[in-house]
PDB file of C-alpha atoms in Angstrom:
ATOM      1  CA  MET A   1      41.723 137.226 126.526  1.00 41.00           C
ATOM      2  CA  PRO A   2      44.357 139.866 125.586  1.00 45.00           C
ATOM      3  CA  ASP A   3      43.165 143.012 123.842  1.00 47.00           C
ATOM      4  CA  ILE A   4      43.828 143.118 120.092  1.00 47.00           C
ATOM      5  CA  SER A   5      46.188 146.101 120.464  1.00 59.00           C
ATOM      6  CA  SER A   6      48.077 144.727 123.480  1.00 63.00           C
ATOM      7  CA  THR A   7      50.899 143.263 121.382  1.00 60.00           C
ATOM      8  CA  THR A   8      51.340 146.567 119.539  1.00 63.00           C
ATOM      9  CA  ILE A   9      51.375 148.544 122.777  1.00 68.00           C
ATOM     10  CA  LEU A  10      53.884 146.229 124.435  1.00 56.00           C
ATOM     11  CA  THR A  11      56.103 146.206 121.360  1.00 63.00           C
ATOM     12  CA  GLY A  12      56.006 150.004 121.269  1.00 64.00           C
ATOM     13  CA  MET A  13      56.966 150.099 124.930  1.00 66.00           C
ATOM     14  CA  GLY A  14      59.840 147.738 124.221  1.00 59.00           C
ATOM     15  CA  VAL A  15      61.169 149.840 121.339  1.00 65.00           C
ATOM     16  CA  SER A  16      60.907 153.133 123.231  1.00 70.00           C
ATOM     17  CA  GLY A  17      62.378 151.445 126.295  1.00 62.00           C
ATOM     18  CA  VAL A  18      65.475 150.335 124.384  1.00 69.00           C
ATOM     19  CA  VAL A  19      66.039 153.889 123.138  1.00 70.00           C
ATOM     20  CA  SER A  20      65.375 155.409 126.572  1.00 71.00           C
ATOM     21  CA  THR A  21      67.663 152.919 128.311  1.00 71.00           C
ATOM     22  CA  ALA A  22      70.507 153.708 125.908  1.00 75.00           C
ATOM     23  CA  TYR A  23      70.022 157.453 126.342  1.00 70.00           C
ATOM     24  CA  LEU A  24      69.754 157.336 130.146  1.00 70.00           C
ATOM     25  CA  THR A  25      72.760 155.003 130.425  1.00 75.00           C
ATOM     26  CA  GLY A  26      74.880 157.274 128.260  1.00 74.00           C
ATOM     27  CA  ARG A  27      73.890 160.377 130.205  1.00 75.00           C
ATOM     28  CA  ALA A  28      74.541 158.628 133.535  1.00 71.00           C
ATOM     29  CA  SER A  29      77.977 157.483 132.339  1.00 75.00           C
ATOM     30  CA  PHE A  30      79.031 161.030 131.399  1.00 72.00           C
ATOM     31  CA  LYS A  31      77.842 162.353 134.757  1.00 79.00           C
ATOM     32  CA  ALA A  32      79.540 159.486 136.605  1.00 72.00           C
ATOM     33  CA  ALA A  33      82.862 160.216 134.908  1.00 75.00           C
ATOM     34  CA  GLU A  34      82.560 163.898 135.877  1.00 78.00           C
ATOM     35  CA  ILE A  35      81.724 163.083 139.505  1.00 77.00           C
ATOM     36  CA  ILE A  36      84.684 160.697 139.777  1.00 71.00           C
ATOM     37  CA  ARG A  37      87.053 163.294 138.297  1.00 74.00           C
ATOM     38  CA  ASN A  38      85.794 165.952 140.722  1.00 77.00           C
ATOM     39  CA  GLU A  39      86.236 163.571 143.657  1.00 70.00           C
ATOM     40  CA  GLU A  40      89.804 162.847 142.599  1.00 67.00           C
ATOM     41  CA  VAL A  41      90.488 166.583 142.385  1.00 68.00           C
ATOM     42  CA  VAL A  42      88.998 167.225 145.836  1.00 69.00           C
ATOM     43  CA  LYS A  43      91.067 164.443 147.356  1.00 66.00           C
ATOM     44  CA  THR A  44      94.100 165.425 145.244  1.00 65.00           C
ATOM     45  CA  LEU A  45      94.414 161.884 143.920  1.00 61.00           C
ATOM     46  CA  PRO A  46      96.021 160.847 140.636  1.00 68.00           C
ATOM     47  CA  PRO A  47      93.579 159.623 137.940  1.00 63.00           C
ATOM     48  CA  ASP A  48      92.057 156.151 138.493  1.00 64.00           C
ATOM     49  CA  LYS A  49      93.217 155.915 142.105  1.00 65.00           C
ATOM     50  CA  LEU A  50      89.716 155.640 143.599  1.00 68.00           C
ATOM     51  CA  THR A  51      88.781 152.068 144.449  1.00 73.00           C
ATOM     52  CA  ARG A  52      85.921 150.338 142.673  1.00 75.00           C
ATOM     53  CA  THR A  53      83.835 150.431 145.868  1.00 79.00           C
ATOM     54  CA  GLU A  54      84.397 154.167 146.253  1.00 74.00           C
ATOM     55  CA  LYS A  55      83.363 154.769 142.649  1.00 72.00           C
ATOM     56  CA  ILE A  56      80.200 152.696 143.061  1.00 74.00           C
ATOM     57  CA  LYS A  57      79.201 154.610 146.198  1.00 75.00           C
ATOM     58  CA  LEU A  58      79.627 157.886 144.321  1.00 72.00           C
ATOM     59  CA  VAL A  59      77.695 157.114 141.142  1.00 71.00           C
ATOM     60  CA  TRP A  60      75.170 154.318 141.822  1.00 75.00           C
ATOM     61  CA  PRO A  61      72.193 156.705 142.185  1.00 78.00           C
ATOM     62  CA  LEU A  62      72.765 157.829 138.581  1.00 72.00           C
ATOM     63  CA  TYR A  63      72.007 154.330 137.270  1.00 73.00           C
ATOM     64  CA  VAL A  64      68.720 153.807 139.101  1.00 75.00           C
ATOM     65  CA  ALA A  65      66.693 155.320 136.236  1.00 75.00           C
ATOM     66  CA  PRO A  66      68.416 153.376 133.395  1.00 70.00           C
ATOM     67  CA  VAL A  67      68.150 150.092 135.301  1.00 77.00           C
ATOM     68  CA  SER A  68      64.468 150.704 136.075  1.00 78.00           C
ATOM     69  CA  VAL A  69      63.672 151.548 132.460  1.00 70.00           C
ATOM     70  CA  GLY A  70      65.728 148.557 131.296  1.00 70.00           C
ATOM     71  CA  CYS A  71      63.795 146.168 133.540  1.00 78.00           C
ATOM     72  CA  THR A  72      60.500 147.612 132.289  1.00 76.00           C
ATOM     73  CA  THR A  73      61.699 147.225 128.701  1.00 72.00           C
ATOM     74  CA  VAL A  74      62.635 143.570 129.187  1.00 71.00           C
ATOM     75  CA  THR A  75      59.262 142.908 130.822  1.00 73.00           C
ATOM     76  CA  ALA A  76      57.406 144.573 127.927  1.00 65.00           C
ATOM     77  CA  ILE A  77      59.326 142.550 125.318  1.00 70.00           C
ATOM     78  CA  VAL A  78      58.754 139.273 127.178  1.00 67.00           C
ATOM     79  CA  MET A  79      55.046 140.046 127.611  1.00 68.00           C
ATOM     80  CA  ALA A  80      54.674 141.028 123.939  1.00 61.00           C
ATOM     81  CA  ASN A  81      56.198 137.695 122.923  1.00 60.00           C
ATOM     82  CA  HIS A  82      53.929 135.869 125.381  1.00 57.00           C
ATOM     83  CA  VAL A  83      50.783 137.586 124.103  1.00 57.00           C
ATOM     84  CA  ALA A  84      51.801 136.995 120.468  1.00 56.00           C
ATOM     85  CA  SER A  85      52.446 133.310 121.192  1.00 55.00           C
ATOM     86  CA  LYS A  86      49.007 132.949 122.798  1.00 58.00           C
ATOM     87  CA  LYS A  87      47.346 134.590 119.797  1.00 56.00           C
ATOM     88  CA  ILE A  88      49.194 132.323 117.369  1.00 51.00           C
ATOM     89  CA  ALA A  89      48.220 129.284 119.421  1.00 51.00           C
ATOM     90  CA  ALA A  90      44.581 130.435 119.480  1.00 52.00           C
ATOM     91  CA  LEU A  91      44.621 130.916 115.705  1.00 52.00           C
ATOM     92  CA  ALA A  92      46.171 127.483 115.248  1.00 47.00           C
ATOM     93  CA  VAL A  93      43.456 125.881 117.391  1.00 47.00           C
ATOM     94  CA  ALA A  94      40.741 127.780 115.543  1.00 46.00           C
ATOM     95  CA  SER A  95      42.289 126.743 112.233  1.00 47.00           C
ATOM     96  CA  GLY A  96      42.368 123.119 113.341  1.00 48.00           C
ATOM     97  CA  ILE A  97      38.724 123.233 114.425  1.00 43.00           C
ATOM     98  CA  SER A  98      37.709 124.845 111.118  1.00 51.00           C
ATOM     99  CA  ASP A  99      39.641 122.258 109.129  1.00 55.00           C
ATOM    100  CA  ARG A 100      38.011 119.377 110.992  1.00 57.00           C
ATOM    101  CA  ALA A 101      34.591 120.936 110.543  1.00 55.00           C
ATOM    102  CA  LEU A 102      35.243 121.353 106.817  1.00 57.00           C
ATOM    103  CA  GLN A 103      36.376 117.746 106.436  1.00 58.00           C
ATOM    104  CA  GLU A 104      33.309 116.519 108.313  1.00 60.00           C
ATOM    105  CA  TYR A 105      31.080 118.679 106.129  1.00 57.00           C
ATOM    106  CA  LYS A 106      32.686 117.362 102.917  1.00 61.00           C
ATOM    107  CA  ALA A 107      32.344 113.785 104.117  1.00 62.00           C
ATOM    108  CA  LYS A 108      28.660 114.330 104.901  1.00 61.00           C
ATOM    109  CA  VAL A 109      28.019 115.931 101.490  1.00 59.00           C
ATOM    110  CA  ILE A 110      29.611 112.926  99.753  1.00 61.00           C
ATOM    111  CA  GLU A 111      27.633 110.546 101.959  1.00 70.00           C
ATOM    112  CA  LYS A 112      24.307 112.235 101.248  1.00 65.00           C
ATOM    113  CA  LEU A 113      24.761 113.326  97.632  1.00 69.00           C
ATOM    114  CA  GLY A 114      27.489 111.061  96.266  1.00 76.00           C
ATOM    115  CA  GLU A 115      30.939 111.832  94.910  1.00 75.00           C
ATOM    116  CA  LYS A 116      29.722 113.034  91.493  1.00 78.00           C
ATOM    117  CA  LYS A 117      27.307 115.559  92.981  1.00 77.00           C
ATOM    118  CA  GLU A 118      29.986 116.742  95.421  1.00 71.00           C
ATOM    119  CA  MET A 119      32.361 117.253  92.497  1.00 76.00           C
ATOM    120  CA  THR A 120      29.684 119.215  90.634  1.00 82.00           C
ATOM    121  CA  ILE A 121      29.182 121.477  93.657  1.00 78.00           C
ATOM    122  CA  ARG A 122      32.939 121.944  94.005  1.00 78.00           C
ATOM    123  CA  ASP A 123      33.230 122.883  90.321  1.00 82.00           C
ATOM    124  CA  GLU A 124      30.420 125.412  90.683  1.00 85.00           C
ATOM    125  CA  ILE A 125      32.147 127.003  93.662  1.00 83.00           C
ATOM    126  CA  ALA A 126      35.416 127.149  91.716  1.00 84.00           C
ATOM    127  CA  GLN A 127      33.631 128.804  88.780  1.00 87.00           C
ATOM    128  CA  GLU A 128      32.149 131.427  91.098  1.00 87.00           C
ATOM    129  CA  ARG A 129      35.589 132.142  92.578  1.00 84.00           C
ATOM    130  CA  VAL A 130      37.083 132.572  89.104  1.00 85.00           C
ATOM    131  CA  ALA A 131      34.177 134.739  87.953  1.00 85.00           C
ATOM    132  CA  ALA A 132      34.780 137.020  90.958  1.00 84.00           C
ATOM    133  CA  THR A 133      38.100 138.069  89.368  1.00 80.00           C
ATOM    134  CA  ALA A 134      36.344 139.462  86.272  1.00 74.00           C
ATOM    135  CA  ASN A 135      36.764 143.110  87.294  1.00 64.00           C
ATOM    136  CA  LYS A 136      40.296 142.695  88.653  1.00 62.00           C
ATOM    137  CA  GLU A 137      43.624 143.024  86.895  1.00 58.00           C
ATOM    138  CA  VAL A 138      44.778 139.500  86.046  1.00 59.00           C
ATOM    139  CA  LEU A 139      48.491 138.695  86.145  1.00 65.00           C
ATOM    140  CA  VAL A 140      49.360 135.307  84.673  1.00 70.00           C
ATOM    141  CA  ILE A 141      52.625 133.836  85.972  1.00 71.00           C
ATOM    142  CA  GLY A 142      54.606 130.685  85.269  1.00 66.00           C
ATOM    143  CA  ALA A 143      54.928 128.700  82.051  1.00 67.00           C
ATOM    144  CA  GLY A 144      52.911 125.866  80.562  1.00 74.00           C
ATOM    145  CA  ASP A 145      50.157 124.977  78.130  1.00 83.00           C
ATOM    146  CA  VAL A 146      47.166 125.330  80.456  1.00 89.00           C
ATOM    147  CA  LEU A 147      45.745 128.381  82.193  1.00 91.00           C
ATOM    148  CA  CYS A 148      45.330 127.553  85.895  1.00 92.00           C
ATOM    149  CA  PHE A 149      43.793 129.323  88.869  1.00 93.00           C
ATOM    150  CA  ASP A 150      44.998 128.855  92.442  1.00 93.00           C
ATOM    151  CA  MET A 151      41.937 129.116  94.681  1.00 90.00           C
ATOM    152  CA  MET A 152      44.078 129.478  97.798  1.00 89.00           C
ATOM    153  CA  THR A 153      45.660 132.780  96.723  1.00 89.00           C
ATOM    154  CA  GLY A 154      43.439 133.839  93.828  1.00 89.00           C
ATOM    155  CA  ARG A 155      46.279 133.816  91.279  1.00 91.00           C
ATOM    156  CA  TYR A 156      46.347 132.736  87.641  1.00 92.00           C
ATOM    157  CA  PHE A 157      49.338 130.829  86.330  1.00 92.00           C
ATOM    158  CA  GLN A 158      50.378 128.751  83.314  1.00 91.00           C
ATOM    159  CA  SER A 159      51.201 125.108  83.946  1.00 92.00           C
ATOM    160  CA  THR A 160      50.085 121.587  83.142  1.00 92.00           C
ATOM    161  CA  VAL A 161      48.036 119.070  85.071  1.00 92.00           C
ATOM    162  CA  GLU A 162      50.942 116.630  84.803  1.00 93.00           C
ATOM    163  CA  LYS A 163      53.355 119.116  86.415  1.00 94.00           C
ATOM    164  CA  ILE A 164      50.911 119.804  89.241  1.00 95.00           C
ATOM    165  CA  ARG A 165      50.461 116.068  89.794  1.00 94.00           C
ATOM    166  CA  GLN A 166      54.238 115.654  89.956  1.00 95.00           C
ATOM    167  CA  ALA A 167      54.397 118.440  92.546  1.00 96.00           C
ATOM    168  CA  GLU A 168      51.661 116.672  94.514  1.00 96.00           C
ATOM    169  CA  ASN A 169      53.712 113.464  94.545  1.00 95.00           C
ATOM    170  CA  LYS A 170      56.862 115.314  95.623  1.00 96.00           C
ATOM    171  CA  ILE A 171      55.017 117.009  98.503  1.00 95.00           C
ATOM    172  CA  ASN A 172      53.688 113.636  99.663  1.00 94.00           C
ATOM    173  CA  TYR A 173      57.249 112.260  99.446  1.00 94.00           C
ATOM    174  CA  GLU A 174      58.492 115.219 101.528  1.00 93.00           C
ATOM    175  CA  ILE A 175      55.778 114.689 104.133  1.00 92.00           C
ATOM    176  CA  LEU A 176      56.536 110.957 104.257  1.00 90.00           C
ATOM    177  CA  ASN A 177      60.284 111.490 104.735  1.00 91.00           C
ATOM    178  CA  HIS A 178      60.418 114.766 106.664  1.00 89.00           C
ATOM    179  CA  MET A 179      56.985 114.651 108.339  1.00 90.00           C
ATOM    180  CA  TYR A 180      55.824 117.995 106.961  1.00 91.00           C
ATOM    181  CA  ALA A 181      55.880 120.352 103.946  1.00 93.00           C
ATOM    182  CA  SER A 182      54.911 123.982 103.487  1.00 93.00           C
ATOM    183  CA  LEU A 183      52.528 125.497 100.964  1.00 94.00           C
ATOM    184  CA  SER A 184      55.500 127.518  99.685  1.00 95.00           C
ATOM    185  CA  SER A 185      57.270 124.239  98.825  1.00 96.00           C
ATOM    186  CA  PHE A 186      54.330 123.285  96.631  1.00 96.00           C
ATOM    187  CA  TYR A 187      54.353 126.686  94.927  1.00 96.00           C
ATOM    188  CA  ASP A 188      58.086 126.342  94.249  1.00 95.00           C
ATOM    189  CA  LEU A 189      57.457 123.018  92.517  1.00 95.00           C
ATOM    190  CA  ILE A 190      54.876 124.519  90.158  1.00 93.00           C
ATOM    191  CA  ASP A 191      57.042 127.617  89.569  1.00 91.00           C
ATOM    192  CA  ILE A 192      54.865 130.304  91.101  1.00 91.00           C
ATOM    193  CA  PRO A 193      56.155 132.704  93.761  1.00 93.00           C
ATOM    194  CA  PRO A 194      55.442 131.941  97.414  1.00 93.00           C
ATOM    195  CA  THR A 195      53.529 134.445  99.530  1.00 91.00           C
ATOM    196  CA  PRO A 196      53.900 135.528 103.177  1.00 90.00           C
ATOM    197  CA  TYR A 197      50.845 133.366 103.912  1.00 90.00           C
ATOM    198  CA  SER A 198      52.225 130.289 102.133  1.00 91.00           C
ATOM    199  CA  ASP A 199      55.414 130.566 104.196  1.00 91.00           C
ATOM    200  CA  THR A 200      53.434 130.076 107.407  1.00 89.00           C
ATOM    201  CA  VAL A 201      51.138 127.168 106.529  1.00 89.00           C
ATOM    202  CA  GLY A 202      51.521 123.580 105.343  1.00 92.00           C
ATOM    203  CA  TRP A 203      50.719 119.931 105.949  1.00 92.00           C
ATOM    204  CA  ASN A 204      52.198 117.165 108.099  1.00 89.00           C
ATOM    205  CA  GLY A 205      52.127 113.402 108.455  1.00 84.00           C
ATOM    206  CA  LEU A 206      49.329 113.561 111.033  1.00 80.00           C
ATOM    207  CA  THR A 207      46.763 114.393 108.345  1.00 72.00           C
ATOM    208  CA  ASP A 208      45.520 112.372 105.406  1.00 68.00           C
ATOM    209  CA  ARG A 209      47.419 112.224 102.126  1.00 81.00           C
ATOM    210  CA  PHE A 210      48.094 115.597 100.491  1.00 90.00           C
ATOM    211  CA  GLU A 211      45.826 115.858  97.473  1.00 92.00           C
ATOM    212  CA  VAL A 212      45.276 118.552  94.853  1.00 94.00           C
ATOM    213  CA  LEU A 213      41.690 118.935  93.655  1.00 91.00           C
ATOM    214  CA  PHE A 214      41.067 119.969  90.044  1.00 93.00           C
ATOM    215  CA  SER A 215      38.014 121.771  88.684  1.00 91.00           C
ATOM    216  CA  THR A 216      37.427 122.699  85.043  1.00 89.00           C
ATOM    217  CA  VAL A 217      36.133 126.268  84.736  1.00 91.00           C
ATOM    218  CA  MET A 218      36.024 129.164  82.288  1.00 91.00           C
ATOM    219  CA  SER A 219      38.096 132.278  82.930  1.00 89.00           C
ATOM    220  CA  PRO A 220      36.425 135.712  82.807  1.00 88.00           C
ATOM    221  CA  ASP A 221      37.684 136.091  79.204  1.00 86.00           C
ATOM    222  CA  GLN A 222      36.120 132.700  78.356  1.00 88.00           C
ATOM    223  CA  ARG A 223      39.292 130.637  78.213  1.00 89.00           C
ATOM    224  CA  PRO A 224      39.326 127.059  79.557  1.00 91.00           C
ATOM    225  CA  CYS A 225      40.944 127.099  82.969  1.00 92.00           C
ATOM    226  CA  VAL A 226      41.903 124.521  85.597  1.00 93.00           C
ATOM    227  CA  ALA A 227      41.194 125.655  89.154  1.00 93.00           C
ATOM    228  CA  ILE A 228      43.204 123.927  91.878  1.00 94.00           C
ATOM    229  CA  ASP A 229      42.369 123.534  95.544  1.00 92.00           C
ATOM    230  CA  PHE A 230      43.380 121.121  98.298  1.00 91.00           C
ATOM    231  CA  SER A 231      41.395 118.291  99.839  1.00 87.00           C
ATOM    232  CA  ILE A 232      42.845 119.301 103.218  1.00 86.00           C
ATOM    233  CA  PRO A 233      43.561 123.002 103.758  1.00 86.00           C
ATOM    234  CA  PRO A 234      47.061 123.858 105.024  1.00 88.00           C
ATOM    235  CA  THR A 235      47.374 124.666 108.714  1.00 85.00           C
ATOM    236  CA  VAL A 236      49.491 127.120 110.705  1.00 83.00           C
ATOM    237  CA  GLU A 237      51.339 124.836 113.130  1.00 79.00           C
ATOM    238  CA  TYR A 238      52.109 122.151 110.565  1.00 84.00           C
ATOM    239  CA  THR A 239      55.643 121.663 111.932  1.00 84.00           C
ATOM    240  CA  LYS A 240      54.330 120.613 115.352  1.00 79.00           C
ATOM    241  CA  LEU A 241      53.896 116.877 115.356  1.00 71.00           C
ATOM    242  CA  TYR A 242      52.190 116.396 118.717  1.00 64.00           C
TER     243      TYR A 242
END
Protein backbone atom coordinates (compact mmCIF):
# COMPACT_ATOMS: atom_id res chain seq x y z
CA MET A 1 0.00 0.00 0.00
CA PRO A 2 1.38 3.48 -0.88
CA ASP A 3 2.92 5.53 1.91
CA ILE A 4 0.71 8.34 3.24
CA SER A 5 3.18 11.01 2.05
CA SER A 6 3.78 9.47 -1.39
CA THR A 7 1.18 11.66 -3.12
CA THR A 8 2.68 14.80 -1.56
CA ILE A 9 6.20 13.80 -2.57
CA LEU A 10 5.20 12.99 -6.14
CA THR A 11 3.20 16.20 -6.45
CA GLY A 12 6.18 18.17 -5.16
CA MET A 13 8.40 16.45 -7.71
CA GLY A 14 5.91 17.33 -10.43
CA VAL A 15 5.78 21.01 -9.46
CA SER A 16 9.56 21.37 -9.16
CA GLY A 17 9.96 19.40 -12.38
CA VAL A 18 7.75 21.81 -14.31
CA VAL A 19 9.80 24.77 -13.07
CA SER A 20 13.11 23.01 -13.74
CA THR A 21 12.03 21.93 -17.23
CA ALA A 22 11.05 25.49 -18.13
CA TYR A 23 14.33 26.88 -16.79
CA LEU A 24 16.53 24.26 -18.48
CA THR A 25 14.66 24.60 -21.78
CA GLY A 26 15.04 28.37 -21.75
CA ARG A 27 18.74 28.18 -20.95
CA ALA A 28 19.31 25.54 -23.65
CA SER A 29 17.47 27.68 -26.21
CA PHE A 30 19.67 30.72 -25.53
CA LYS A 31 22.81 28.60 -25.79
CA ALA A 32 21.53 26.92 -28.96
CA ALA A 33 20.90 30.28 -30.62
CA GLU A 34 24.43 31.41 -29.72
CA ILE A 35 26.01 28.21 -31.06
CA ILE A 36 24.09 28.50 -34.34
CA ARG A 37 25.13 32.14 -34.76
CA ASN A 38 28.79 31.27 -34.10
CA GLU A 39 28.62 28.43 -36.63
CA GLU A 40 27.19 30.77 -39.25
CA VAL A 41 30.00 33.24 -38.55
CA VAL A 42 32.68 30.53 -38.83
CA LYS A 43 31.24 29.32 -42.12
CA THR A 44 30.58 32.91 -43.26
CA LEU A 45 26.94 32.09 -43.95
CA PRO A 46 24.05 34.55 -43.97
CA PRO A 47 21.60 34.22 -41.03
CA ASP A 48 19.25 31.19 -41.13
CA LYS A 49 21.16 29.45 -43.92
CA LEU A 50 22.05 26.35 -41.87
CA THR A 51 19.76 23.42 -42.62
CA ARG A 52 17.49 22.00 -39.95
CA THR A 53 19.61 18.83 -39.79
CA GLU A 54 22.78 20.85 -39.29
CA LYS A 55 21.17 22.84 -36.49
CA ILE A 56 19.95 19.69 -34.75
CA LYS A 57 23.42 18.12 -34.88
CA LEU A 58 24.88 21.26 -33.31
CA VAL A 59 22.47 21.76 -30.41
CA TRP A 60 20.80 18.42 -29.54
CA PRO A 61 23.10 17.72 -26.56
CA LEU A 62 21.80 20.91 -24.91
CA TYR A 63 18.27 19.49 -24.73
CA VAL A 64 19.15 16.17 -23.10
CA ALA A 65 18.76 17.60 -19.58
CA PRO A 66 15.40 19.38 -20.19
CA VAL A 67 13.94 16.32 -21.91
CA SER A 68 15.11 14.03 -19.10
CA VAL A 69 13.67 16.30 -16.42
CA GLY A 70 10.46 16.66 -18.45
CA CYS A 71 10.01 12.89 -18.70
CA THR A 72 10.61 12.54 -14.96
CA THR A 73 8.08 15.30 -14.30
CA VAL A 74 5.40 13.63 -16.42
CA THR A 75 6.06 10.32 -14.67
CA ALA A 76 5.76 11.94 -11.23
CA ILE A 77 2.46 13.65 -12.14
CA VAL A 78 1.00 10.44 -13.59
CA MET A 79 2.10 8.44 -10.54
CA ALA A 80 0.70 11.06 -8.13
CA ASN A 81 -2.66 10.84 -9.90
CA HIS A 82 -2.50 7.04 -9.82
CA VAL A 83 -1.71 6.93 -6.10
CA ALA A 84 -4.42 9.51 -5.33
CA SER A 85 -6.97 7.51 -7.34
CA LYS A 86 -6.09 4.33 -5.43
CA LYS A 87 -6.48 6.12 -2.10
CA ILE A 88 -9.85 7.54 -3.12
CA ALA A 89 -10.99 4.11 -4.26
CA ALA A 90 -9.82 2.58 -0.96
CA LEU A 91 -11.70 5.24 1.00
CA ALA A 92 -14.81 4.64 -1.10
CA VAL A 93 -14.64 0.89 -0.42
CA ALA A 94 -14.07 1.48 3.28
CA SER A 95 -16.97 3.93 3.32
CA GLY A 96 -19.20 1.39 1.60
CA ILE A 97 -18.24 -1.33 4.08
CA SER A 98 -18.88 1.01 7.02
CA ASP A 99 -22.25 2.04 5.63
CA ARG A 100 -23.34 -1.57 5.16
CA ALA A 101 -22.16 -2.44 8.65
CA LEU A 102 -24.10 0.50 10.07
CA GLN A 103 -27.27 -0.48 8.23
CA GLU A 104 -26.94 -4.06 9.43
CA TYR A 105 -26.39 -2.84 12.98
CA LYS A 106 -29.47 -0.57 12.84
CA ALA A 107 -31.58 -3.38 11.44
CA LYS A 108 -30.45 -5.71 14.23
CA VAL A 109 -31.18 -3.09 16.91
CA ILE A 110 -34.72 -2.64 15.54
CA GLU A 111 -35.18 -6.41 15.34
CA LYS A 112 -34.06 -6.99 18.92
CA LEU A 113 -35.38 -3.88 20.66
CA GLY A 114 -38.17 -2.62 18.41
CA GLU A 115 -38.58 0.62 16.49
CA LYS A 116 -39.60 2.71 19.53
CA LYS A 117 -36.54 1.69 21.55
CA GLU A 118 -34.30 2.30 18.53
CA MET A 119 -35.79 5.78 18.18
CA THR A 120 -35.18 6.44 21.88
CA ILE A 121 -31.53 5.41 21.50
CA ARG A 122 -31.17 7.59 18.41
CA ASP A 123 -32.65 10.58 20.26
CA GLU A 124 -30.25 10.04 23.16
CA ILE A 125 -27.30 9.98 20.78
CA ALA A 126 -28.54 13.16 19.11
CA GLN A 127 -28.88 14.85 22.51
CA GLU A 128 -25.31 13.90 23.39
CA ARG A 129 -24.05 15.31 20.08
CA VAL A 130 -25.88 18.59 20.69
CA ALA A 131 -24.67 18.77 24.29
CA ALA A 132 -21.09 18.40 23.03
CA THR A 133 -21.40 21.86 21.42
CA ALA A 134 -22.04 23.53 24.79
CA ASN A 135 -18.54 25.02 25.07
CA LYS A 136 -18.27 25.98 21.39
CA GLU A 137 -19.26 29.17 19.64
CA VAL A 138 -22.66 28.54 18.03
CA LEU A 139 -23.46 30.20 14.71
CA VAL A 140 -27.10 29.87 13.68
CA ILE A 141 -27.69 30.16 9.93
CA GLY A 142 -30.74 30.11 7.69
CA ALA A 143 -34.28 31.30 8.39
CA GLY A 144 -37.31 29.61 9.90
CA ASP A 145 -39.31 29.11 13.07
CA VAL A 146 -37.46 26.10 14.48
CA LEU A 147 -33.90 25.77 15.72
CA CYS A 148 -32.31 22.76 13.99
CA PHE A 149 -29.02 20.91 14.33
CA ASP A 150 -27.32 19.10 11.45
CA MET A 151 -25.59 16.06 12.94
CA MET A 152 -23.56 15.51 9.77
CA THR A 153 -21.66 18.81 10.02
CA GLY A 154 -22.42 19.91 13.58
CA ARG A 155 -24.14 23.15 12.50
CA TYR A 156 -27.19 24.93 13.90
CA PHE A 157 -29.68 26.48 11.51
CA GLN A 158 -33.21 27.91 11.50
CA SER A 159 -35.78 26.09 9.40
CA THR A 160 -39.01 24.13 9.63
CA VAL A 161 -39.74 20.43 9.58
CA GLU A 162 -42.02 21.00 6.59
CA LYS A 163 -39.21 22.66 4.60
CA ILE A 164 -36.82 19.83 5.42
CA ARG A 165 -39.44 17.28 4.37
CA GLN A 166 -39.90 19.13 1.08
CA ALA A 167 -36.13 19.03 0.54
CA GLU A 168 -36.20 15.30 1.26
CA ASN A 169 -38.86 14.79 -1.41
CA LYS A 170 -36.93 16.88 -3.94
CA ILE A 171 -33.74 14.88 -3.33
CA ASN A 172 -35.66 11.63 -3.84
CA TYR A 173 -37.10 13.10 -7.07
CA GLU A 174 -33.56 14.03 -8.19
CA ILE A 175 -32.26 10.55 -7.42
CA LEU A 176 -35.21 8.97 -9.24
CA ASN A 177 -34.72 11.10 -12.37
CA HIS A 178 -30.96 11.66 -12.42
CA MET A 179 -29.84 8.56 -10.47
CA TYR A 180 -27.93 10.50 -7.82
CA ALA A 181 -27.86 13.66 -5.67
CA SER A 182 -25.18 15.28 -3.54
CA LEU A 183 -25.34 16.29 0.11
CA SER A 184 -24.68 19.86 -1.07
CA SER A 185 -27.91 19.72 -3.10
CA PHE A 186 -29.82 18.92 0.08
CA TYR A 187 -28.13 21.78 1.94
CA ASP A 188 -29.03 24.18 -0.88
CA LEU A 189 -32.68 23.18 -0.54
CA ILE A 190 -32.75 23.97 3.18
CA ASP A 191 -30.76 27.20 2.65
CA ILE A 192 -27.57 26.37 4.50
CA PRO A 193 -24.13 26.68 2.89
CA PRO A 194 -22.51 23.56 1.44
CA THR A 195 -19.12 22.42 2.74
CA PRO A 196 -16.09 20.89 0.98
CA TYR A 197 -17.19 17.55 2.45
CA SER A 198 -20.80 17.87 1.25
CA ASP A 199 -19.53 18.54 -2.28
CA THR A 200 -17.88 15.12 -2.39
CA VAL A 201 -20.59 12.84 -0.97
CA GLY A 202 -24.18 11.95 -1.81
CA TRP A 203 -26.68 9.21 -2.57
CA ASN A 204 -27.69 7.27 -5.68
CA GLY A 205 -30.47 5.05 -6.95
CA LEU A 206 -28.63 1.89 -5.88
CA THR A 207 -29.43 2.55 -2.21
CA ASP A 208 -32.73 2.64 -0.38
CA ARG A 209 -34.93 5.73 -0.37
CA PHE A 210 -33.26 8.91 0.92
CA GLU A 211 -34.72 9.65 4.33
CA VAL A 212 -34.11 12.39 6.88
CA LEU A 213 -34.31 11.28 10.52
CA PHE A 214 -35.61 13.74 13.11
CA SER A 215 -34.81 13.78 16.82
CA THR A 216 -36.22 16.23 19.37
CA VAL A 217 -33.48 17.53 21.67
CA MET A 218 -32.63 20.52 23.85
CA SER A 219 -29.88 22.92 22.80
CA PRO A 220 -27.12 23.82 25.27
CA ASP A 221 -29.05 27.02 26.13
CA GLN A 222 -32.17 24.90 26.78
CA ARG A 223 -34.10 25.74 23.63
CA PRO A 224 -36.15 23.06 21.84
CA CYS A 225 -34.16 21.85 18.86
CA VAL A 226 -34.70 19.40 16.00
CA ALA A 227 -31.62 17.33 15.19
CA ILE A 228 -31.49 15.87 11.68
CA ASP A 229 -29.55 12.86 10.45
CA PHE A 230 -29.88 10.45 7.53
CA SER A 231 -31.10 6.87 7.53
CA ILE A 232 -28.35 6.09 5.00
CA PRO A 233 -25.12 8.08 5.29
CA PRO A 234 -23.89 9.73 2.07
CA THR A 235 -21.05 8.00 0.26
CA VAL A 236 -18.02 9.23 -1.69
CA GLU A 237 -18.50 7.57 -5.09
CA TYR A 238 -22.23 8.24 -5.28
CA THR A 239 -22.01 9.16 -8.99
CA LYS A 240 -20.72 5.69 -9.91
CA LEU A 241 -23.67 3.50 -10.71
CA TYR A 242 -21.93 0.15 -11.11
